[in-house]
Coordinates of C-alpha atoms and ligand atoms in Angstrom, one line a residue:
X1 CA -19.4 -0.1 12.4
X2 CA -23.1 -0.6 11.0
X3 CA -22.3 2.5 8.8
X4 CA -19.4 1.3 7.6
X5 CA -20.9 -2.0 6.7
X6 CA -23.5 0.0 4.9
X7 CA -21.0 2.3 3.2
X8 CA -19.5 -1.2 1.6
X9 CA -23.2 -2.1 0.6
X10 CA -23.4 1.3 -1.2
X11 CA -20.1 0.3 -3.0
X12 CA -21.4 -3.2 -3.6
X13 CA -19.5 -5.2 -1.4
X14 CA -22.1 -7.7 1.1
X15 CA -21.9 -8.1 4.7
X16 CA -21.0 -11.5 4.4
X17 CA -17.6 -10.3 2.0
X18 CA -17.4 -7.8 4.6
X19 CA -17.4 -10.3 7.2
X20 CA -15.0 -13.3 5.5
X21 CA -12.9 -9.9 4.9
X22 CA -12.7 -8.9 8.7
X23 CA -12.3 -12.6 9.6
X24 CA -8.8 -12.9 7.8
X25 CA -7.9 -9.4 9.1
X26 CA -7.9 -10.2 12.6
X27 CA -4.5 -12.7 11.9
X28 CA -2.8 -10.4 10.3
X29 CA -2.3 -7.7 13.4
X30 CA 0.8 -8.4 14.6
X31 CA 2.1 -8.7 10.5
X32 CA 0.8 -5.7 9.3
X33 CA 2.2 -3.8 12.6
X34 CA 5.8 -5.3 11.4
X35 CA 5.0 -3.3 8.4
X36 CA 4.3 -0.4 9.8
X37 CA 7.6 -0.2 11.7
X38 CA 9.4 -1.1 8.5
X39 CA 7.7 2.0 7.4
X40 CA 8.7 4.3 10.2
X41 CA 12.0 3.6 10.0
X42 CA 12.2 4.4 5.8
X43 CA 9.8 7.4 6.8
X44 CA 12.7 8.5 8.7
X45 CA 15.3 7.6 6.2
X46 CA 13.8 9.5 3.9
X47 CA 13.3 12.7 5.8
X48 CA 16.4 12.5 7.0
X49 CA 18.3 12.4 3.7
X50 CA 16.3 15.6 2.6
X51 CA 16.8 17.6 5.9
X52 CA 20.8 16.7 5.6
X53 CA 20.2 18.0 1.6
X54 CA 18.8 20.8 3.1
X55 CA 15.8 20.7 0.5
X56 CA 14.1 23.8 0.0
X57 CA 11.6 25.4 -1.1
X58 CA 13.4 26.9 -4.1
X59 CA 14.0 22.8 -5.4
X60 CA 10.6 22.0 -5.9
X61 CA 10.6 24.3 -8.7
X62 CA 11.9 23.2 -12.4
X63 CA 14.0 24.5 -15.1
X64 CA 13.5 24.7 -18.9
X65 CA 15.9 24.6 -21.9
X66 CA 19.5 22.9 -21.2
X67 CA 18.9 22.8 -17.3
X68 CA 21.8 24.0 -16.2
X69 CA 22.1 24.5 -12.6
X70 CA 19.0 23.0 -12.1
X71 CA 19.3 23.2 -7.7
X72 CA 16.1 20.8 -7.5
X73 CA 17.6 18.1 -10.2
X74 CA 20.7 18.1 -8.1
X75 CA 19.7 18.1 -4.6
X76 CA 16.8 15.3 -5.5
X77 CA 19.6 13.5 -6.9
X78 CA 21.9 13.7 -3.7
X79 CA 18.5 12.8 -1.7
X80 CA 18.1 9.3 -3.6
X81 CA 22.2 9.1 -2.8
X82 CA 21.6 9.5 0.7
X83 CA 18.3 7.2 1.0
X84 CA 20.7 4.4 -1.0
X85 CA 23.8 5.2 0.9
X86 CA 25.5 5.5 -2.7
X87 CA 27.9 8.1 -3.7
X88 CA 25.9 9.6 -6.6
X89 CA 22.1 9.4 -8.3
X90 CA 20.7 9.6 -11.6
X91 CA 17.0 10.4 -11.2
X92 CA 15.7 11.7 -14.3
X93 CA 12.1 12.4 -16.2
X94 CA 13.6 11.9 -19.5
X95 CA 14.4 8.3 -18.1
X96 CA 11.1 7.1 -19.3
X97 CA 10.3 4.2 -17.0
X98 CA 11.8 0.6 -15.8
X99 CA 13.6 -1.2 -18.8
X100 CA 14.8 2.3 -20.3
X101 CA 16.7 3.1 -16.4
X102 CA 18.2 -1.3 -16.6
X103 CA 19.2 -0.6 -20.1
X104 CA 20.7 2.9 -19.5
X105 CA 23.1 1.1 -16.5
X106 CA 23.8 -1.8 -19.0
X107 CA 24.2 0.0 -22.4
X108 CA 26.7 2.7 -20.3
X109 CA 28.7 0.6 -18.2
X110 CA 29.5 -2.7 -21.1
X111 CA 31.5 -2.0 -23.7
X112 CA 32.2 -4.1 -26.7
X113 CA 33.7 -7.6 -25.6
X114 CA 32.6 -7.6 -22.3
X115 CA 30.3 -10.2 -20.9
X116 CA 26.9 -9.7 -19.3
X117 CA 26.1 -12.5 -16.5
X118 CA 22.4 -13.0 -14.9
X119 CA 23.6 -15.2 -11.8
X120 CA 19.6 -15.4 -11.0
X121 CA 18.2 -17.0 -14.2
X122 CA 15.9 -15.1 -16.9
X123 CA 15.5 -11.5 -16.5
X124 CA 12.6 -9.4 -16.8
X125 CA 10.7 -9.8 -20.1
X126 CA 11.6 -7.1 -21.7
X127 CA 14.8 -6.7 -21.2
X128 CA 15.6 -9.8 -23.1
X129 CA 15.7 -7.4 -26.1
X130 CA 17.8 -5.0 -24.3
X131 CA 20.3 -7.9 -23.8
X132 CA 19.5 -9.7 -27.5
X133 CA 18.5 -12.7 -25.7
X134 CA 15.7 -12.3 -28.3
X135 CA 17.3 -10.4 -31.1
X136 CA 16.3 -6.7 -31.5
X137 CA 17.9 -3.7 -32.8
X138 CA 20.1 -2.0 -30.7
X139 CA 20.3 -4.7 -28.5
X140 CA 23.6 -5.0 -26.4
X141 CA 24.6 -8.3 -28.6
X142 CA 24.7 -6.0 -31.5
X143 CA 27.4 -3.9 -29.8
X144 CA 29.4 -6.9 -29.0
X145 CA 28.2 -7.4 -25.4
X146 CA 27.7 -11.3 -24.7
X147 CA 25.7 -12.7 -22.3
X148 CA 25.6 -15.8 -19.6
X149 CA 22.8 -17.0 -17.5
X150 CA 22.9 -19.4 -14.5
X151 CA 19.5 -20.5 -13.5
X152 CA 18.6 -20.6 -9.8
X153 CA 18.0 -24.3 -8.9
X154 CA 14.9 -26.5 -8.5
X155 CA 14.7 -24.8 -4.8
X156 CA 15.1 -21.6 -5.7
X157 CA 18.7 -20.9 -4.1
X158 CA 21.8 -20.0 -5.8
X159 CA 23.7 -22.4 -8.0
X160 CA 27.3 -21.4 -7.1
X161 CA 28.9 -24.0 -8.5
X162 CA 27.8 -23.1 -12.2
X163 CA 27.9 -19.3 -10.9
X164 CA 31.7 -20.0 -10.4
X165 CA 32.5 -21.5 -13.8
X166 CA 30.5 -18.8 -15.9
X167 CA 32.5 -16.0 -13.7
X168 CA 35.3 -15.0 -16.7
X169 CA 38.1 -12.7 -17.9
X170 CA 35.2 -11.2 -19.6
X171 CA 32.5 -11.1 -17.0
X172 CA 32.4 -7.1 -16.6
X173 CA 28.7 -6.7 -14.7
X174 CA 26.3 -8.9 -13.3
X175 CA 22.5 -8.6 -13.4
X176 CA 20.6 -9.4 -10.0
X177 CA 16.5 -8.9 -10.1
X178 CA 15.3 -8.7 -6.9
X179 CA 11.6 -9.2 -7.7
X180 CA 10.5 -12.6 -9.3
X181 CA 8.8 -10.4 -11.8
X182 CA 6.2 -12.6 -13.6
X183 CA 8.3 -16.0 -12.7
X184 CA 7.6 -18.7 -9.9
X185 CA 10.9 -18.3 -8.6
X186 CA 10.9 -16.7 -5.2
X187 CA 11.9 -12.9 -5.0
X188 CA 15.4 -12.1 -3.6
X189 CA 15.6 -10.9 0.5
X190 CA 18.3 -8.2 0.6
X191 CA 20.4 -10.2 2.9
X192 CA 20.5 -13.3 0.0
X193 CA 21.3 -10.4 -2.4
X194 CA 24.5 -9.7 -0.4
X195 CA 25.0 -12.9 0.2
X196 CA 25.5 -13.5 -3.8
X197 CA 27.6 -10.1 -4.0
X198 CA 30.0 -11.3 -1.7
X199 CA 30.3 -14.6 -3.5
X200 CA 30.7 -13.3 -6.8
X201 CA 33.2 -10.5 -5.3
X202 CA 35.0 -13.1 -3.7
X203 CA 36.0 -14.7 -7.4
X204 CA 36.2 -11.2 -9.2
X205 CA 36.1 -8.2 -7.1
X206 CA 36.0 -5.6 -9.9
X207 CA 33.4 -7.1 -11.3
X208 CA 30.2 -4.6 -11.3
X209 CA 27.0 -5.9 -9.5
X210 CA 23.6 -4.1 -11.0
X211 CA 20.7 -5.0 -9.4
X212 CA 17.4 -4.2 -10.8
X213 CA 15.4 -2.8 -7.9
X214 CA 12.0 -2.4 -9.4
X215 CA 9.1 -3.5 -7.1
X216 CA 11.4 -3.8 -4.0
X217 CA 12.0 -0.4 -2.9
X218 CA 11.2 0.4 0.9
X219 CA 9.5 -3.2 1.4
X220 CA 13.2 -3.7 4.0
X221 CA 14.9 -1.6 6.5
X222 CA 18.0 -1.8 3.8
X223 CA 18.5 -1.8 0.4
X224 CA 20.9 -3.9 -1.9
X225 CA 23.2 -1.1 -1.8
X226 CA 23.3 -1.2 1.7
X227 CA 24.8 -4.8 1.0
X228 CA 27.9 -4.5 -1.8
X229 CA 25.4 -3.8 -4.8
X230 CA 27.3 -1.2 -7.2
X231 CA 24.3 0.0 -8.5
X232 CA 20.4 0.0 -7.8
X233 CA 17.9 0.7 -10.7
X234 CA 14.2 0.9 -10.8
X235 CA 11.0 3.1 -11.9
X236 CA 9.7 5.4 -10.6
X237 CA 6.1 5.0 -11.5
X238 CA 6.4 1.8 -8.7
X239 CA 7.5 2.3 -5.5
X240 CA 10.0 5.3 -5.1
X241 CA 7.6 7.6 -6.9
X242 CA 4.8 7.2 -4.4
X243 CA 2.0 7.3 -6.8
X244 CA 2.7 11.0 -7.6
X245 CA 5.8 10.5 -9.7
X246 CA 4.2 10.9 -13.2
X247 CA 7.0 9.4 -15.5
X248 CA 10.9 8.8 -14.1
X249 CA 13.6 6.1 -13.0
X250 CA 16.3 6.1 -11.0
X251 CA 20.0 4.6 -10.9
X252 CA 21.7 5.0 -7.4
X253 CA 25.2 3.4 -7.2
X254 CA 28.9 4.3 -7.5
X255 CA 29.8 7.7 -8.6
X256 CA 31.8 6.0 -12.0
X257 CA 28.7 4.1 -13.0
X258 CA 26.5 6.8 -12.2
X259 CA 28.6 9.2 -14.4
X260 CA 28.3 6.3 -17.2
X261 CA 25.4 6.3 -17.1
X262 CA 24.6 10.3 -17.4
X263 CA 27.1 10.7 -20.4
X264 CA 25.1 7.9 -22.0
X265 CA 21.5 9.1 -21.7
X266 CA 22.4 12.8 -22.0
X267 CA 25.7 13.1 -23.9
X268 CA 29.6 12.3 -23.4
X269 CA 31.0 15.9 -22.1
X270 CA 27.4 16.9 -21.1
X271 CA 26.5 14.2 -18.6
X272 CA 24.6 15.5 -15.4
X273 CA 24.9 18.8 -16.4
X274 CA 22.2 19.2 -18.5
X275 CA 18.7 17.5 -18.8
X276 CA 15.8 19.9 -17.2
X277 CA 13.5 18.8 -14.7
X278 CA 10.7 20.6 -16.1
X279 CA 7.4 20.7 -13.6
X280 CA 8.2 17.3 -12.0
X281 CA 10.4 18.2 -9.4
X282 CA 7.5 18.4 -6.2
X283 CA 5.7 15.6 -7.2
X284 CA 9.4 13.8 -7.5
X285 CA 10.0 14.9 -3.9
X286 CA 6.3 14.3 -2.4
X287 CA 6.0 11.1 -4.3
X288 CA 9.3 10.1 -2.4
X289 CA 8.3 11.3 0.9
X290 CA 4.9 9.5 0.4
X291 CA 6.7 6.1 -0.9
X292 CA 7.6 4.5 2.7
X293 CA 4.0 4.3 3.9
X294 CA 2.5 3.5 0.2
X295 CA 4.8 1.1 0.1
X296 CA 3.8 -0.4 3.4
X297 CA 0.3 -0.4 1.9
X298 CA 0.5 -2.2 -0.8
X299 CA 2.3 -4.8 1.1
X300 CA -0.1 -4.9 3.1
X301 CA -2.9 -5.6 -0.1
X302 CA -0.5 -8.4 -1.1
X303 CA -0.5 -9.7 2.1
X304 CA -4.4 -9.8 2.7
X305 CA -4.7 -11.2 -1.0
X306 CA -2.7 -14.2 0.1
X307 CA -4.9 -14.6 3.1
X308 CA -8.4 -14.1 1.5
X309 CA -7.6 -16.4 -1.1
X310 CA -5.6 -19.1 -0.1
X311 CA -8.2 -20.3 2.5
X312 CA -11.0 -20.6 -0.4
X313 CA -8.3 -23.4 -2.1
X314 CA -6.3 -20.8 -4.7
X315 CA -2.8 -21.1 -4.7
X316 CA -1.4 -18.3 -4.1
X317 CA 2.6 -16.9 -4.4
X318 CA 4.0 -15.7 -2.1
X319 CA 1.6 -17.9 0.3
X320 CA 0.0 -16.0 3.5
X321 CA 2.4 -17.0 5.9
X322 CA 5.8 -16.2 3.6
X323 CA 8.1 -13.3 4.2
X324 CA 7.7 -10.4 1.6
X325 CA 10.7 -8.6 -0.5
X326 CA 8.5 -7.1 -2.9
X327 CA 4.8 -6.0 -3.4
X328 CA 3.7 -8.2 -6.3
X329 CA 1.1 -11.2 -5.5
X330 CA -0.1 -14.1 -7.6
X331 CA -2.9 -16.1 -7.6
X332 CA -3.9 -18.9 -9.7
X333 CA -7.2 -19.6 -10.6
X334 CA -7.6 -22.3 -12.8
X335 CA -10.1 -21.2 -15.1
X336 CA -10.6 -17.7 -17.8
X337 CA -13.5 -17.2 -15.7
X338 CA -11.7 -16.7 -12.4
X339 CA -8.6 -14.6 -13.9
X340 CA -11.6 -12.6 -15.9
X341 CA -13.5 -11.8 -12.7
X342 CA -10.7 -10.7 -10.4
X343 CA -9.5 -7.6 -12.8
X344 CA -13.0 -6.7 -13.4
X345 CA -13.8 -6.4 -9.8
X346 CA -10.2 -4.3 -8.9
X347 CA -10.9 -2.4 -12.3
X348 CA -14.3 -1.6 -10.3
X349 CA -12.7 -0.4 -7.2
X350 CA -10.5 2.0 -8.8
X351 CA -11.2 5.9 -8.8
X352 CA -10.5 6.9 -12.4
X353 CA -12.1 4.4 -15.1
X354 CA -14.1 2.1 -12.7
X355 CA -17.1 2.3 -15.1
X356 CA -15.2 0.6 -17.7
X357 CA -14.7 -3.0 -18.2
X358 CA -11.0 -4.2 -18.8
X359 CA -11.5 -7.0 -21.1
X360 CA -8.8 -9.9 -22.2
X361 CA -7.7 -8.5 -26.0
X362 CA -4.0 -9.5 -28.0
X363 CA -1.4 -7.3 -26.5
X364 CA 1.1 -7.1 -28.7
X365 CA 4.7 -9.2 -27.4
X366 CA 2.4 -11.8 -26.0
X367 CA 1.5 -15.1 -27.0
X368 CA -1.4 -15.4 -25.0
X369 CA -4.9 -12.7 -24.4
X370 CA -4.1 -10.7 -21.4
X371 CA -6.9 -8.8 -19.0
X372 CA -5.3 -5.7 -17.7
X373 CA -7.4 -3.9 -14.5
X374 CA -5.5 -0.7 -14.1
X375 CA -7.8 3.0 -12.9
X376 CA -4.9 5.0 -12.6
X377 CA -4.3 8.6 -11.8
X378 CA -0.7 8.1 -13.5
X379 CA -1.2 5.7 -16.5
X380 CA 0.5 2.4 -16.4
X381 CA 1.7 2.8 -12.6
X382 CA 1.6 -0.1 -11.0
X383 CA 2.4 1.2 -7.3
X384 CA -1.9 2.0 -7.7
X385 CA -3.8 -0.6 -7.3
X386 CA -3.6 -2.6 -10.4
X387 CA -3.7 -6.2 -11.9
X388 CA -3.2 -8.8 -15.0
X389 CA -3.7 -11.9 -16.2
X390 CA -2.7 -13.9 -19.4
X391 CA -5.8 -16.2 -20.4
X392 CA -3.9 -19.2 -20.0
X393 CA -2.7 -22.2 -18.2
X394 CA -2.7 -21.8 -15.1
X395 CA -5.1 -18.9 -15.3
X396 CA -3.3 -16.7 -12.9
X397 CA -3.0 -13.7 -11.8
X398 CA -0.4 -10.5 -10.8
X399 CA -1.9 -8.2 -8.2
X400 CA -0.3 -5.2 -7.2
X401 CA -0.1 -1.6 -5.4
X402 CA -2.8 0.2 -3.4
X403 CA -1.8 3.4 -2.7
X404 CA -3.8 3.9 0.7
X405 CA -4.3 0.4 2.5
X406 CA -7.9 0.6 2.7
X407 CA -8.4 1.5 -0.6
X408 CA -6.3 -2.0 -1.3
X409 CA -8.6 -3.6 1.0
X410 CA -11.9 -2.6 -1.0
X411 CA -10.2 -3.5 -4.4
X412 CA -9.3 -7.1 -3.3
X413 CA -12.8 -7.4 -1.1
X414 CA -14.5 -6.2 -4.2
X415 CA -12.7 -9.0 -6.6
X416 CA -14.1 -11.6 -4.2
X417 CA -17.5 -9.8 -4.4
X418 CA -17.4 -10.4 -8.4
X419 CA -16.0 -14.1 -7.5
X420 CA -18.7 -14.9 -5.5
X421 CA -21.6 -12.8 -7.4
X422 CA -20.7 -14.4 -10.9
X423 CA -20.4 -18.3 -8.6
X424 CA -16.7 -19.1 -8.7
X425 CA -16.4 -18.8 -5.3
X426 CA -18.6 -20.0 -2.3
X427 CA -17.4 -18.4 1.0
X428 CA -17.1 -20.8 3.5
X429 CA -17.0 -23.3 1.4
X430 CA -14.0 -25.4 0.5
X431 CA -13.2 -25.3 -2.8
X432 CA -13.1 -28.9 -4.3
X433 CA -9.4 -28.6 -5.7
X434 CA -10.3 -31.4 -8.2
Ligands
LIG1 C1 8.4 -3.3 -14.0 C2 9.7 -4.0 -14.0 C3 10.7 -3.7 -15.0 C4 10.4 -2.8 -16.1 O1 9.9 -1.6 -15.8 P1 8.9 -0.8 -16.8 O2 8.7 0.5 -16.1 O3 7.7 -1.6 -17.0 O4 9.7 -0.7 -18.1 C5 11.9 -4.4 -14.9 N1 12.1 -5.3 -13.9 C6 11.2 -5.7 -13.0 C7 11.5 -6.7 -12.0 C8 10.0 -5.0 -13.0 O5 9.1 -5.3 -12.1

């Protein structure tokens, strides 16, 4: 163990982070070996779907042109079906990440007239221009498509009573985000997911339930499809793509929304048929294969996160004891300094770009600075070990990914190490919360 010790002290981290490091480890055994099964069973879920695919070699290779027949397209597609229990997939490079795959389902599913409910209160940032919450061009309010939003309450559960009286003649799809995203609300379990499904079925049952998977993929045994949700939509540059996915999202549900939603990114009469796969097609398949245990190790970052900080008086959301339904963890800081210092050190830990600093600059869409730490091998994927801040009240946080646990470990024990080097944080001292 010396030599490892001293391996961290060639990367910069002390024996005394080291230590505090090891220290919060030993609690988390029997929680991180939860994960692990979590991750043998998905493992198996996804080997399972490709053997019953009967993947082949000959569907790791790609087509060009129209893509007609493309074997690997298809099967991959059928794989996702399986791993969803869904009758169809659309899993596509030329859908070009997160918001494009929620607005593809949306856009090709509403028609003019219909209404558009969020039972789970603001969506996702950015697709309040998709919807026309803020006004945009091209947004579903120009087509006609309204919109209705029932917060959650003050505790963070359902309001069903309001969910009840916004359910319409009009109500045609309903928006569920299982991750809280960049809120405080707490992030959706699958079995609370269902739970509103049933509900809502209960009042209109051909009403079409979308849930926007992103961030949530693999951290359960099942997925919201596995409890009434239509559809299932997220990007593959988080968790399904397993790090090697370079661009992609996915749409998994019923074959008619599916089919929607092919004749709207491709064309009506084309559909599925066409849209080549290019090169992507083993890194599609590997990245999936690897997704169950990266998955599991990110969740495990998150997890130690909570527990290295929370002790030193950060708050810290989920907290360390909390269950987990997605891999995203925040930490509040309190000062520029603190949010400034944790991204540097991740930034340092990463593989590609660690000799550059991230710095906070004006990103446009925001209203505040924002430090982004992201050394990616795929830019902008946030299933690697990655994390940003807006400098501003309360001066947190949004850690994420990791795609090997230890390297997780070393990013988060090297953000304390820039903590404690630059005097924010005294280990083994309490932090004096005034
Ligand atoms: C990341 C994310 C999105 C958008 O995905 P992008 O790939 O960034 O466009 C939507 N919803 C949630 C909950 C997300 O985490």
């Amino acid at each position: 163990m010396d030599e490892l010790v001293k391996m961290y002290a060639q990367m910069g981290i002390t024996k005394q982070v080291y230590e505090y490091g090891e220290a919060v480890l030993e609690k988390l055994v029997t929680r991180f070996q939860k994960i692990d099964e979590n991750a043998e069973y998905n493992q198996m879920k996804v080997v399972k779907a490709m053997q019953d695919c009967k993947v082949s070699e000959a569907c790791l290779l790609g087509t060009t042109g129209y893509g007609y027949n493309d074997l690997g397209r298809d099967t991959l597609e059928a794989v996702y079906a399986g791993i969803f229990h869904t009758e169809d997939a659309l899993v596509r490079p030329q859908i070009t990440c997160g918001t494009h795959a929620l607005a593809l389902a949306l856009m090709s599913n509403l028609r003019p007239g219909d209404e558009l409910l969020s039972p789970v209160g603001k969506p996702y940032d950015t697709l309040e221009e998709v919807i026309g919450i803020r006004p945009s061009r091209g947004s579903l309010a120009e087509y006609g498509i309204t919109y209705r939003q029932v917060d959650l309450l003050p505790d963070g559960s359902f309001d069903y009573e309001n969910i009840r009286a916004a359910v319409n003649e009009r109500t045609r799809l309903v928006t569920i985000q299982r991750s809280k995203g960049y809120q405080t609300r707490p992030t959706l379990s699958v079995e609370k997911i269902g739970e509103l499904i049933a509900f809502i079925k209960g009042i209109k049952p051909d009403v079409i339930c979308m849930v926007d998977n992103c961030y949530g993929e693999f951290v359960e045994t099942r997925e919201p499809s596995d409890v009434g949700a239509d559809m299932v939509v997220g990007s593959l540059i988080k968790n399904p793509g397993g790090g090697l996915a370079p661009i992609g999202g996915y749409i998994a549900g019923r074959r008619e929304c599916v089919e929607n939603a092919a004749f709207r990114l491709t064309s009506p009469g084309l559909g599925k048929e066409v849209g080549a796969s290019l090169g992507v097609l083993k890194d599609f398949y590997q990245g999936l294969f690897l997704a169950p245990t990266v998955t599991a190790s990110a969740l495990k970052g998150a997890i130690f996160a909570a527990n290295l900080y929370e002790p030193l008086g950060f708050e810290v959301v989920p907290n360390s004891v909390e269950s987990r339904h997605d891999i995203i963890q925040a930490i509040t800081f309190g000062t520029p300094e603190g949010v400034i210092a944790f991204c540097q050190g991740i930034q340092a830990a990463a593989s590609v770009d660690s000799h550059v600093t991230p710095e906070p600059w004006d990103m446009p869409g925001y209203d505040a600075k924002v430090i982004m730490a992201a050394g990616a091998f795929v830019s902008g994927s946030s299933i690697e070990l990655s994390a940003d801040g807006p400098i501003k009240p309360p001066f947190a946080v949004y850690f994420q990914g990791g795609l090997t646990w230890v390297h997780a470990k070393m990013g988060i024990l090297k953000s304390l190490q820039f903590l404690v080097d630059r005097g924010i944080v005294l280990i083994g001292v309490e932090k004096d919360k005034n």
